[in-house]
mmCIF file of C-alpha atoms in Angstrom:
data_model
loop_
_atom_site.group_PDB
_atom_site.id
_atom_site.type_symbol
_atom_site.label_atom_id
_atom_site.label_comp_id
_atom_site.label_asym_id
_atom_site.label_seq_id
_atom_site.Cartn_x
_atom_site.Cartn_y
_atom_site.Cartn_z
ATOM 1 C CA MET A 1478 118.794 74.960 85.686
ATOM 2 C CA GLU A 1479 115.433 77.287 84.606
ATOM 3 C CA LYS A 1480 116.345 81.291 84.432
ATOM 4 C CA LYS A 1481 116.159 82.812 87.595
ATOM 5 C CA GLN A 1482 112.762 85.710 86.801
ATOM 6 C CA LYS A 1483 113.862 88.922 86.948
ATOM 7 C CA ILE A 1484 110.819 91.045 88.825
ATOM 8 C CA ILE A 1485 110.261 95.009 90.223
ATOM 9 C CA LEU A 1486 107.206 94.769 92.937
ATOM 10 C CA THR A 1487 107.190 98.189 94.239
ATOM 11 C CA GLY A 1488 103.879 100.473 94.856
ATOM 12 C CA ASP A 1489 102.833 103.503 97.321
ATOM 13 C CA ARG A 1490 100.688 104.326 100.238
ATOM 14 C CA PRO A 1491 97.175 106.051 98.909
ATOM 15 C CA THR A 1492 97.146 109.011 101.829
ATOM 16 C CA GLY A 1493 96.825 111.870 98.713
ATOM 17 C CA LYS A 1494 98.084 112.243 94.961
ATOM 18 C CA LEU A 1495 100.842 111.572 94.263
ATOM 19 C CA HIS A 1496 103.879 114.603 93.844
ATOM 20 C CA ILE A 1497 107.237 115.602 92.444
ATOM 21 C CA GLY A 1498 109.138 113.289 94.783
ATOM 22 C CA HIS A 1499 107.853 110.913 93.907
ATOM 23 C CA TYR A 1500 107.985 110.703 90.565
ATOM 24 C CA VAL A 1501 111.839 111.257 90.715
ATOM 25 C CA GLY A 1502 112.166 109.045 93.167
ATOM 26 C CA SER A 1503 110.787 105.905 92.040
ATOM 27 C CA LEU A 1504 107.778 107.110 89.725
ATOM 28 C CA ARG A 1505 109.761 108.243 86.682
ATOM 29 C CA ARG A 1506 112.208 105.038 87.283
ATOM 30 C CA ARG A 1507 109.918 102.474 87.266
ATOM 31 C CA VAL A 1508 108.146 103.771 84.046
ATOM 32 C CA GLU A 1509 111.881 103.962 82.115
ATOM 33 C CA LEU A 1510 112.338 100.251 83.342
ATOM 34 C CA GLN A 1511 109.053 98.704 82.449
ATOM 35 C CA ASN A 1512 109.015 100.355 79.135
ATOM 36 C CA SER A 1513 112.880 98.941 78.833
ATOM 37 C CA GLY A 1514 112.294 95.389 78.419
ATOM 38 C CA GLN A 1515 114.447 94.463 81.072
ATOM 39 C CA PHE A 1516 112.490 92.543 83.689
ATOM 40 C CA ASP A 1517 109.786 89.892 83.225
ATOM 41 C CA LYS A 1518 107.402 91.144 85.691
ATOM 42 C CA ILE A 1519 106.605 94.322 87.274
ATOM 43 C CA PHE A 1520 103.969 94.168 89.728
ATOM 44 C CA ILE A 1521 102.670 98.102 91.266
ATOM 45 C CA PHE A 1522 100.750 98.203 94.168
ATOM 46 C CA GLU A 1523 98.713 100.593 95.929
ATOM 47 C CA ALA A 1524 99.361 99.619 100.078
ATOM 48 C CA ASP A 1525 95.744 100.518 100.906
ATOM 49 C CA ALA A 1526 95.785 98.419 103.653
ATOM 50 C CA GLN A 1527 99.176 99.966 104.909
ATOM 51 C CA ALA A 1528 97.537 103.191 104.886
ATOM 52 C CA LEU A 1529 94.761 102.013 107.323
ATOM 53 C CA THR A 1530 97.594 101.667 109.622
ATOM 54 C CA ASP A 1531 97.940 105.254 110.662
ATOM 55 C CA ASN A 1532 94.091 106.855 109.237
ATOM 56 C CA ILE A 1533 92.006 103.763 110.539
ATOM 57 C CA ASP A 1534 89.433 106.536 111.340
ATOM 58 C CA ASN A 1535 89.114 108.195 108.501
ATOM 59 C CA PRO A 1536 89.170 105.225 105.770
ATOM 60 C CA GLU A 1537 87.444 107.448 103.270
ATOM 61 C CA LYS A 1538 90.417 109.135 102.953
ATOM 62 C CA VAL A 1539 91.760 106.576 101.644
ATOM 63 C CA ARG A 1540 89.525 104.483 99.386
ATOM 64 C CA GLN A 1541 89.565 108.235 97.687
ATOM 65 C CA ASN A 1542 92.992 108.299 96.827
ATOM 66 C CA VAL A 1543 92.854 104.638 95.472
ATOM 67 C CA ILE A 1544 91.929 106.238 92.318
ATOM 68 C CA GLU A 1545 93.991 109.460 92.350
ATOM 69 C CA VAL A 1546 96.837 107.261 92.156
ATOM 70 C CA ALA A 1547 95.960 104.984 90.274
ATOM 71 C CA LEU A 1548 94.793 108.234 87.407
ATOM 72 C CA ASP A 1549 99.013 109.604 89.132
ATOM 73 C CA TYR A 1550 100.244 106.007 87.930
ATOM 74 C CA LEU A 1551 98.383 106.363 84.508
ATOM 75 C CA ALA A 1552 99.335 109.487 83.573
ATOM 76 C CA ALA A 1553 103.240 109.272 84.466
ATOM 77 C CA GLY A 1554 103.293 106.245 81.713
ATOM 78 C CA LEU A 1555 102.689 103.533 83.274
ATOM 79 C CA ASP A 1556 100.975 100.686 80.570
ATOM 80 C CA PRO A 1557 98.802 97.776 82.637
ATOM 81 C CA SER A 1558 100.490 95.877 79.454
ATOM 82 C CA LEU A 1559 103.251 96.666 81.126
ATOM 83 C CA SER A 1560 103.086 96.688 84.325
ATOM 84 C CA THR A 1561 100.412 94.892 87.178
ATOM 85 C CA LEU A 1562 98.731 97.676 89.030
ATOM 86 C CA PHE A 1563 96.744 96.262 92.515
ATOM 87 C CA ILE A 1564 95.186 97.476 95.614
ATOM 88 C CA GLN A 1565 97.192 95.403 98.443
ATOM 89 C CA SER A 1566 93.598 94.800 100.755
ATOM 90 C CA GLN A 1567 92.780 92.711 97.672
ATOM 91 C CA ILE A 1568 95.009 90.141 97.943
ATOM 92 C CA PRO A 1569 94.150 88.306 101.448
ATOM 93 C CA GLU A 1570 96.816 86.416 100.823
ATOM 94 C CA LEU A 1571 99.296 88.775 101.715
ATOM 95 C CA CYS A 1572 98.294 88.620 105.781
ATOM 96 C CA GLU A 1573 98.499 85.609 105.900
ATOM 97 C CA LEU A 1574 101.916 85.385 104.858
ATOM 98 C CA SER A 1575 102.376 88.440 107.192
ATOM 99 C CA PHE A 1576 101.159 86.943 110.099
ATOM 100 C CA TYR A 1577 103.810 83.653 109.284
ATOM 101 C CA PHE A 1578 107.046 86.783 108.870
ATOM 102 C CA MET A 1579 105.475 87.876 112.377
ATOM 103 C CA ASP A 1580 107.312 84.596 113.682
ATOM 104 C CA LEU A 1581 110.832 85.264 113.095
ATOM 105 C CA VAL A 1582 110.894 89.130 113.979
ATOM 106 C CA SER A 1583 111.644 90.477 117.565
ATOM 107 C CA VAL A 1584 109.894 93.710 118.843
ATOM 108 C CA SER A 1585 113.428 94.974 119.792
ATOM 109 C CA ARG A 1586 114.540 93.670 116.032
ATOM 110 C CA LEU A 1587 111.567 96.573 115.291
ATOM 111 C CA GLN A 1588 111.998 98.733 116.803
ATOM 112 C CA ARG A 1589 115.681 99.262 115.692
ATOM 113 C CA ASN A 1590 114.034 99.923 112.578
ATOM 114 C CA PRO A 1591 114.948 103.499 112.167
ATOM 115 C CA THR A 1592 112.165 104.310 108.711
ATOM 116 C CA VAL A 1593 109.944 103.186 111.631
ATOM 117 C CA LYS A 1594 111.112 105.600 114.129
ATOM 118 C CA THR A 1595 111.666 108.256 111.743
ATOM 119 C CA GLU A 1596 107.236 107.685 110.746
ATOM 120 C CA ILE A 1597 107.011 107.361 114.462
ATOM 121 C CA GLN A 1598 107.826 110.797 115.027
ATOM 122 C CA MET A 1599 106.635 112.213 112.508
ATOM 123 C CA ARG A 1600 102.636 111.099 113.181
ATOM 124 C CA GLY A 1601 103.416 112.142 116.633
ATOM 125 C CA PHE A 1602 102.874 108.553 118.212
ATOM 126 C CA GLY A 1603 103.416 108.652 121.261
ATOM 127 C CA GLY A 1604 104.539 104.962 123.273
ATOM 128 C CA GLU A 1605 101.739 102.584 123.455
ATOM 129 C CA ALA A 1606 99.631 104.677 121.636
ATOM 130 C CA ILE A 1607 101.220 102.871 118.227
ATOM 131 C CA PRO A 1608 99.396 100.871 116.778
ATOM 132 C CA VAL A 1609 101.296 97.157 116.607
ATOM 133 C CA GLY A 1610 99.865 97.413 112.554
ATOM 134 C CA PHE A 1611 101.706 99.957 112.189
ATOM 135 C CA PHE A 1612 104.482 99.568 114.348
ATOM 136 C CA THR A 1613 104.923 95.824 112.338
ATOM 137 C CA TYR A 1614 105.192 98.158 109.107
ATOM 138 C CA PRO A 1615 108.343 96.709 107.854
ATOM 139 C CA ILE A 1616 106.365 92.506 108.353
ATOM 140 C CA SER A 1617 103.473 93.797 105.458
ATOM 141 C CA GLN A 1618 106.266 94.975 103.586
ATOM 142 C CA ALA A 1619 108.533 92.038 103.578
ATOM 143 C CA ALA A 1620 105.502 90.419 102.323
ATOM 144 C CA ASP A 1621 104.368 92.440 99.559
ATOM 145 C CA ILE A 1622 107.845 92.022 98.567
ATOM 146 C CA ALA A 1623 107.893 88.125 98.984
ATOM 147 C CA MET A 1624 104.293 87.269 97.249
ATOM 148 C CA PHE A 1625 105.793 88.449 94.156
ATOM 149 C CA ARG A 1626 109.540 87.347 94.604
ATOM 150 C CA ALA A 1627 110.038 90.385 93.891
ATOM 151 C CA THR A 1628 113.867 90.939 92.777
ATOM 152 C CA THR A 1629 114.294 94.472 92.565
ATOM 153 C CA VAL A 1630 112.795 96.804 94.018
ATOM 154 C CA PRO A 1631 112.629 101.035 93.239
ATOM 155 C CA ALA A 1632 112.337 103.163 95.828
ATOM 156 C CA GLY A 1633 114.624 106.169 97.318
ATOM 157 C CA GLU A 1634 117.039 106.238 100.001
ATOM 158 C CA ASP A 1635 114.976 106.238 103.170
ATOM 159 C CA GLN A 1636 113.419 103.088 102.059
ATOM 160 C CA GLU A 1637 116.950 100.758 102.142
ATOM 161 C CA PRO A 1638 115.594 99.913 106.099
ATOM 162 C CA MET A 1639 113.129 98.321 105.689
ATOM 163 C CA LEU A 1640 114.581 96.303 102.331
ATOM 164 C CA GLU A 1641 117.820 95.709 104.123
ATOM 165 C CA GLN A 1642 114.833 94.049 106.940
ATOM 166 C CA CYS A 1643 113.175 92.126 103.982
ATOM 167 C CA ARG A 1644 115.873 90.495 103.027
ATOM 168 C CA GLU A 1645 116.862 89.345 106.710
ATOM 169 C CA ILE A 1646 112.906 87.725 107.237
ATOM 170 C CA VAL A 1647 113.719 85.945 103.599
ATOM 171 C CA ARG A 1648 116.700 84.765 104.899
ATOM 172 C CA ARG A 1649 115.135 83.488 107.801
ATOM 173 C CA PHE A 1650 112.429 81.626 105.923
ATOM 174 C CA ASN A 1651 114.758 79.912 103.863
ATOM 175 C CA ASN A 1652 117.382 79.259 106.939
ATOM 176 C CA ILE A 1653 114.393 77.377 108.505
ATOM 177 C CA TYR A 1654 111.917 75.742 105.376
ATOM 178 C CA GLY A 1655 114.619 75.885 102.870
ATOM 179 C CA ASP A 1656 114.794 77.583 99.821
ATOM 180 C CA THR A 1657 111.510 78.885 98.547
ATOM 181 C CA LEU A 1658 111.692 83.448 98.906
ATOM 182 C CA VAL A 1659 113.719 85.387 96.963
ATOM 183 C CA GLU A 1660 115.706 88.160 98.427
ATOM 184 C CA PRO A 1661 115.254 91.213 96.947
ATOM 185 C CA GLU A 1662 117.337 94.181 96.242
ATOM 186 C CA ILE A 1663 116.713 98.080 96.543
ATOM 187 C CA LEU A 1664 117.574 100.568 93.150
ATOM 188 C CA LEU A 1665 118.071 103.684 93.922
ATOM 189 C CA PRO A 1666 117.372 107.060 91.673
ATOM 190 C CA ASP A 1667 120.728 107.787 89.572
ATOM 191 C CA ASN A 1668 121.332 111.178 90.086
ATOM 192 C CA ALA A 1669 121.382 111.891 93.766
ATOM 193 C CA ALA A 1670 119.340 115.258 93.597
ATOM 194 C CA CYS A 1671 116.713 112.473 93.330
ATOM 195 C CA LEU A 1672 117.338 110.583 96.871
ATOM 196 C CA ARG A 1673 115.520 112.551 98.345
ATOM 197 C CA LEU A 1674 113.975 115.928 97.103
ATOM 198 C CA PRO A 1675 113.164 118.438 99.943
ATOM 199 C CA GLY A 1676 110.676 120.599 100.175
ATOM 200 C CA THR A 1677 109.609 123.511 98.394
ATOM 201 C CA ASP A 1678 110.198 124.860 101.913
ATOM 202 C CA GLY A 1679 113.611 123.252 102.277
ATOM 203 C CA LYS A 1680 112.300 121.892 104.237
ATOM 204 C CA ALA A 1681 114.031 117.710 104.434
ATOM 205 C CA LYS A 1682 111.536 115.642 102.577
ATOM 206 C CA MET A 1683 108.489 116.420 100.541
ATOM 207 C CA SER A 1684 105.397 115.475 102.568
ATOM 208 C CA LYS A 1685 101.777 115.847 102.312
ATOM 209 C CA SER A 1686 101.549 116.681 106.145
ATOM 210 C CA LEU A 1687 103.952 119.320 105.848
ATOM 211 C CA GLY A 1688 102.174 121.283 102.511
ATOM 212 C CA ASN A 1689 105.449 121.825 100.324
ATOM 213 C CA CYS A 1690 104.313 119.981 97.660
ATOM 214 C CA ILE A 1691 104.082 120.236 93.969
ATOM 215 C CA TYR A 1692 101.964 117.018 92.817
ATOM 216 C CA LEU A 1693 101.656 115.771 89.779
ATOM 217 C CA SER A 1694 98.519 116.880 88.799
ATOM 218 C CA ASP A 1695 99.070 120.527 89.967
ATOM 219 C CA SER A 1696 97.826 123.408 87.276
ATOM 220 C CA ALA A 1697 100.640 125.642 85.666
ATOM 221 C CA ASP A 1698 99.080 128.168 87.306
ATOM 222 C CA GLU A 1699 99.687 125.925 90.746
ATOM 223 C CA VAL A 1700 103.222 124.871 90.220
ATOM 224 C CA ASN A 1701 104.357 128.806 89.184
ATOM 225 C CA ARG A 1702 102.891 129.725 92.102
ATOM 226 C CA LYS A 1703 105.125 127.128 94.367
ATOM 227 C CA VAL A 1704 107.891 127.753 92.554
ATOM 228 C CA LYS A 1705 107.571 131.756 92.924
ATOM 229 C CA THR A 1706 107.929 131.081 96.770
ATOM 230 C CA MET A 1707 110.736 127.916 97.289
ATOM 231 C CA TYR A 1708 113.577 128.282 99.435
ATOM 232 C CA THR A 1709 116.457 129.672 97.755
ATOM 233 C CA ASP A 1710 119.946 130.762 100.357
ATOM 234 C CA PRO A 1711 118.392 132.992 102.546
ATOM 235 C CA THR A 1712 121.952 135.001 102.235
ATOM 236 C CA HIS A 1713 121.698 135.903 98.735
ATOM 237 C CA LEU A 1714 119.607 139.348 99.238
ATOM 238 C CA GLN A 1715 121.147 141.234 96.224
ATOM 239 C CA VAL A 1716 121.379 139.796 92.589
ATOM 240 C CA SER A 1717 125.794 140.721 93.180
ATOM 241 C CA ASP A 1718 125.927 138.443 96.133
ATOM 242 C CA PRO A 1719 127.820 135.614 96.122
ATOM 243 C CA GLY A 1720 124.793 132.361 95.991
ATOM 244 C CA HIS A 1721 125.513 129.265 97.619
ATOM 245 C CA LEU A 1722 123.879 126.157 96.324
ATOM 246 C CA GLU A 1723 124.021 123.345 99.633
ATOM 247 C CA GLY A 1724 121.250 123.517 100.962
ATOM 248 C CA ASN A 1725 118.873 125.937 97.995
ATOM 249 C CA THR A 1726 116.248 123.980 96.581
ATOM 250 C CA VAL A 1727 116.021 125.531 93.543
ATOM 251 C CA PHE A 1728 119.944 124.035 92.529
ATOM 252 C CA THR A 1729 117.783 120.953 94.213
ATOM 253 C CA TYR A 1730 115.065 120.407 91.662
ATOM 254 C CA LEU A 1731 117.148 121.281 88.663
ATOM 255 C CA ASP A 1732 119.322 119.077 89.287
ATOM 256 C CA ALA A 1733 116.863 116.557 89.364
ATOM 257 C CA PHE A 1734 115.040 117.929 86.526
ATOM 258 C CA ALA A 1735 116.851 119.617 84.145
ATOM 259 C CA THR A 1736 118.644 118.404 81.135
ATOM 260 C CA ASP A 1737 121.636 120.578 79.935
ATOM 261 C CA GLU A 1738 119.854 120.313 76.831
ATOM 262 C CA GLN A 1739 116.991 121.786 78.279
ATOM 263 C CA VAL A 1740 118.975 124.861 79.916
ATOM 264 C CA ALA A 1741 120.228 126.037 76.787
ATOM 265 C CA ARG A 1742 117.078 125.744 74.928
ATOM 266 C CA LEU A 1743 115.418 127.720 77.748
ATOM 267 C CA THR A 1744 118.024 130.559 78.443
ATOM 268 C CA ALA A 1745 119.879 132.648 77.130
ATOM 269 C CA ASP A 1746 122.850 132.464 78.642
ATOM 270 C CA TYR A 1747 123.338 129.614 79.215
ATOM 271 C CA GLN A 1748 124.818 126.385 77.644
ATOM 272 C CA THR A 1749 125.030 123.518 80.538
ATOM 273 C CA LEU A 1750 123.330 123.722 84.439
ATOM 274 C CA GLN A 1751 126.945 124.509 85.391
ATOM 275 C CA GLU A 1752 127.285 127.214 83.614
ATOM 276 C CA MET A 1753 123.902 128.237 85.785
ATOM 277 C CA LYS A 1754 125.097 127.033 88.811
ATOM 278 C CA ASP A 1755 128.860 129.048 88.597
ATOM 279 C CA HIS A 1756 127.038 132.547 87.619
ATOM 280 C CA TYR A 1757 124.727 132.001 90.879
ATOM 281 C CA THR A 1758 127.989 131.273 93.314
ATOM 282 C CA ARG A 1759 130.274 134.361 91.880
ATOM 283 C CA GLY A 1760 127.639 136.817 92.015
ATOM 284 C CA GLY A 1761 124.847 138.682 89.556
ATOM 285 C CA LEU A 1762 122.273 135.939 89.516
ATOM 286 C CA GLY A 1763 118.939 136.343 90.793
ATOM 287 C CA ASP A 1764 116.503 134.626 91.839
ATOM 288 C CA MET A 1765 113.951 134.627 90.049
ATOM 289 C CA LYS A 1766 115.580 133.605 86.789
ATOM 290 C CA CYS A 1767 116.348 130.866 88.463
ATOM 291 C CA LYS A 1768 113.538 129.594 89.127
ATOM 292 C CA LYS A 1769 111.739 131.243 86.013
ATOM 293 C CA LEU A 1770 113.841 128.422 84.389
ATOM 294 C CA LEU A 1771 112.518 125.915 86.792
ATOM 295 C CA MET A 1772 109.080 127.194 85.736
ATOM 296 C CA ALA A 1773 109.503 126.111 82.255
ATOM 297 C CA VAL A 1774 111.579 122.333 83.246
ATOM 298 C CA LEU A 1775 108.830 121.225 85.227
ATOM 299 C CA GLN A 1776 106.097 122.434 82.518
ATOM 300 C CA GLU A 1777 108.054 120.573 80.116
ATOM 301 C CA THR A 1778 107.840 117.258 82.440
ATOM 302 C CA LEU A 1779 104.389 117.929 84.055
ATOM 303 C CA GLU A 1780 102.080 119.124 80.924
ATOM 304 C CA PRO A 1781 101.624 116.001 78.753
ATOM 305 C CA ILE A 1782 101.060 114.040 82.863
ATOM 306 C CA ARG A 1783 98.768 116.359 82.962
ATOM 307 C CA GLN A 1784 96.790 115.130 79.485
ATOM 308 C CA ARG A 1785 96.861 111.516 80.505
ATOM 309 C CA ARG A 1786 95.083 111.912 83.349
ATOM 310 C CA ALA A 1787 92.594 114.072 81.581
ATOM 311 C CA GLU A 1788 91.944 111.476 79.629
ATOM 312 C CA TYR A 1789 91.551 108.763 81.887
ATOM 313 C CA GLU A 1790 89.594 110.593 83.901
ATOM 314 C CA LYS A 1791 87.226 110.176 80.958
ATOM 315 C CA ASP A 1792 86.585 107.236 82.145
ATOM 316 C CA ILE A 1793 87.058 106.551 85.484
ATOM 317 C CA PRO A 1794 85.009 102.385 85.300
ATOM 318 C CA MET A 1795 87.909 101.456 82.900
ATOM 319 C CA VAL A 1796 90.712 102.856 85.164
ATOM 320 C CA TYR A 1797 89.101 100.529 88.080
ATOM 321 C CA ASP A 1798 88.953 97.758 85.373
ATOM 322 C CA ILE A 1799 92.143 98.314 85.241
ATOM 323 C CA LEU A 1800 92.767 97.891 89.179
ATOM 324 C CA ARG A 1801 90.637 94.428 88.887
ATOM 325 C CA HIS A 1802 91.900 92.696 86.047
ATOM 326 C CA GLY A 1803 95.630 93.695 88.318
ATOM 327 C CA CYS A 1804 94.379 92.517 91.414
ATOM 328 C CA GLU A 1805 93.199 89.259 89.485
ATOM 329 C CA VAL A 1806 96.789 88.672 87.912
ATOM 330 C CA ALA A 1807 98.870 89.145 91.209
ATOM 331 C CA ARG A 1808 96.177 86.786 93.280
ATOM 332 C CA GLU A 1809 97.221 84.294 90.958
ATOM 333 C CA ALA A 1810 101.056 84.875 91.358
ATOM 334 C CA ALA A 1811 100.416 85.710 94.761
ATOM 335 C CA ALA A 1812 98.004 81.913 95.486
ATOM 336 C CA GLN A 1813 101.540 79.603 93.494
ATOM 337 C CA THR A 1814 103.587 82.108 96.229
ATOM 338 C CA MET A 1815 101.306 80.402 98.888
ATOM 339 C CA ASP A 1816 101.825 77.169 97.785
ATOM 340 C CA ASP A 1817 105.571 76.473 97.660
ATOM 341 C CA VAL A 1818 104.754 78.985 101.212
ATOM 342 C CA ARG A 1819 102.864 76.212 102.715
ATOM 343 C CA ARG A 1820 104.729 73.064 101.344
ATOM 344 C CA ALA A 1821 107.889 73.902 103.098
ATOM 345 C CA MET A 1822 106.430 75.056 106.455
ATOM 346 C CA LYS A 1823 104.552 71.758 106.613
ATOM 347 C CA ILE A 1824 101.314 73.305 107.071
ATOM 348 C CA ASN A 1825 99.726 71.998 103.070
ATOM 349 C CA TYR A 1826 97.609 69.653 105.243
ATOM 350 C CA PHE A 1827 95.449 68.701 102.434
ATOM 351 C CA GLN A 1828 97.823 69.096 99.255
ATOM 352 C CA ASP A 1829 100.696 66.320 100.787
ATOM 353 C CA LEU A 1830 99.096 62.989 99.665
ATOM 354 C CA ALA A 1831 101.712 61.364 100.883
ATOM 355 C CA LEU A 1832 101.346 62.603 104.277
ATOM 356 C CA ILE A 1833 97.894 61.117 104.345
ATOM 357 C CA GLU A 1834 98.498 57.425 102.660
ATOM 358 C CA GLU A 1835 101.778 57.616 105.557
ATOM 359 C CA GLN A 1836 99.342 58.598 108.088
ATOM 360 C CA SER A 1837 96.955 55.785 106.846
ATOM 361 C CA ARG A 1838 100.118 53.237 106.877
ATOM 362 C CA ARG A 1839 100.261 54.344 110.412
ATOM 363 C CA PHE A 1840 96.892 54.052 112.086
ATOM 364 C CA SER A 1841 96.346 51.031 110.224
ATOM 365 C CA ALA A 1842 99.177 49.193 111.915
ATOM 366 C CA LYS A 1843 97.901 49.554 115.080
#
């Protein structure tokens, strides 16, 4: 029996540069998985067609950010010799599969998707003003995943409803047309602090639209400036006051980024992050000292990324060539899947020689 391939599919909407929430939520894990050698294929794409669903009047924004996200991918350590990097709109087969998937989902089911509800509220769409393309986002995402027969999708917890809807669509397709497509599983970050990194202002989610992001491409000075203004514990007014960790953005970020080795090396007073936490909660530790540690940790993480980005920025045509080659590889894989889909749905009229022969005999017998 042929061994089932282990395949990763994941991506981002190119609506702006990637931030550290993207990094700890998915991008860092993508690089680790890429370098682990545990997967047969890795597809990572820029969902520019999905980005246009709520940026239809600003295509230049999406166009410009395609290269920004590509630079962030490469700077973070994604290797085009190990991972296929491609652009969604350049794979027309995705539109075809999305069209077929639309017949497998009800309007009421889409309306119950909590991720869709949240995104609609964030963008201020009201009632009938919701673009159909945005409303059917889960269908498009299901087509992205199913097209490349992904077994694993690294993502944050906010994407679980989308993955569940994808599994439902694939399951229904297979029940109707036979075992053709693969049901994916989500791969969540193993660090609880990385599941949904809050914004620097303490808001529930780091978001470009809220202006509370630290970007992977931010300069060292910009990172330090943003950390200095971060939300901490509003009741921690004096250094001597006991501090609270829950909802304290600085400690959430330290949980997401800092190792005990870094804490011991970058501070004179603590061997582990827990020791610093204990000091903070009993009082006697100021917020700025905690922020200085976070600055140092973030700089160690981001400086190599900034350096790699600077090198890739010197040869933008090469970056486009990487994306072009990735699109060619992805298009080939998509064509193979669509051959199977059309065969299963019995719409492969011109490739089904048995059908042509059968019809020929039927009409000849008249």
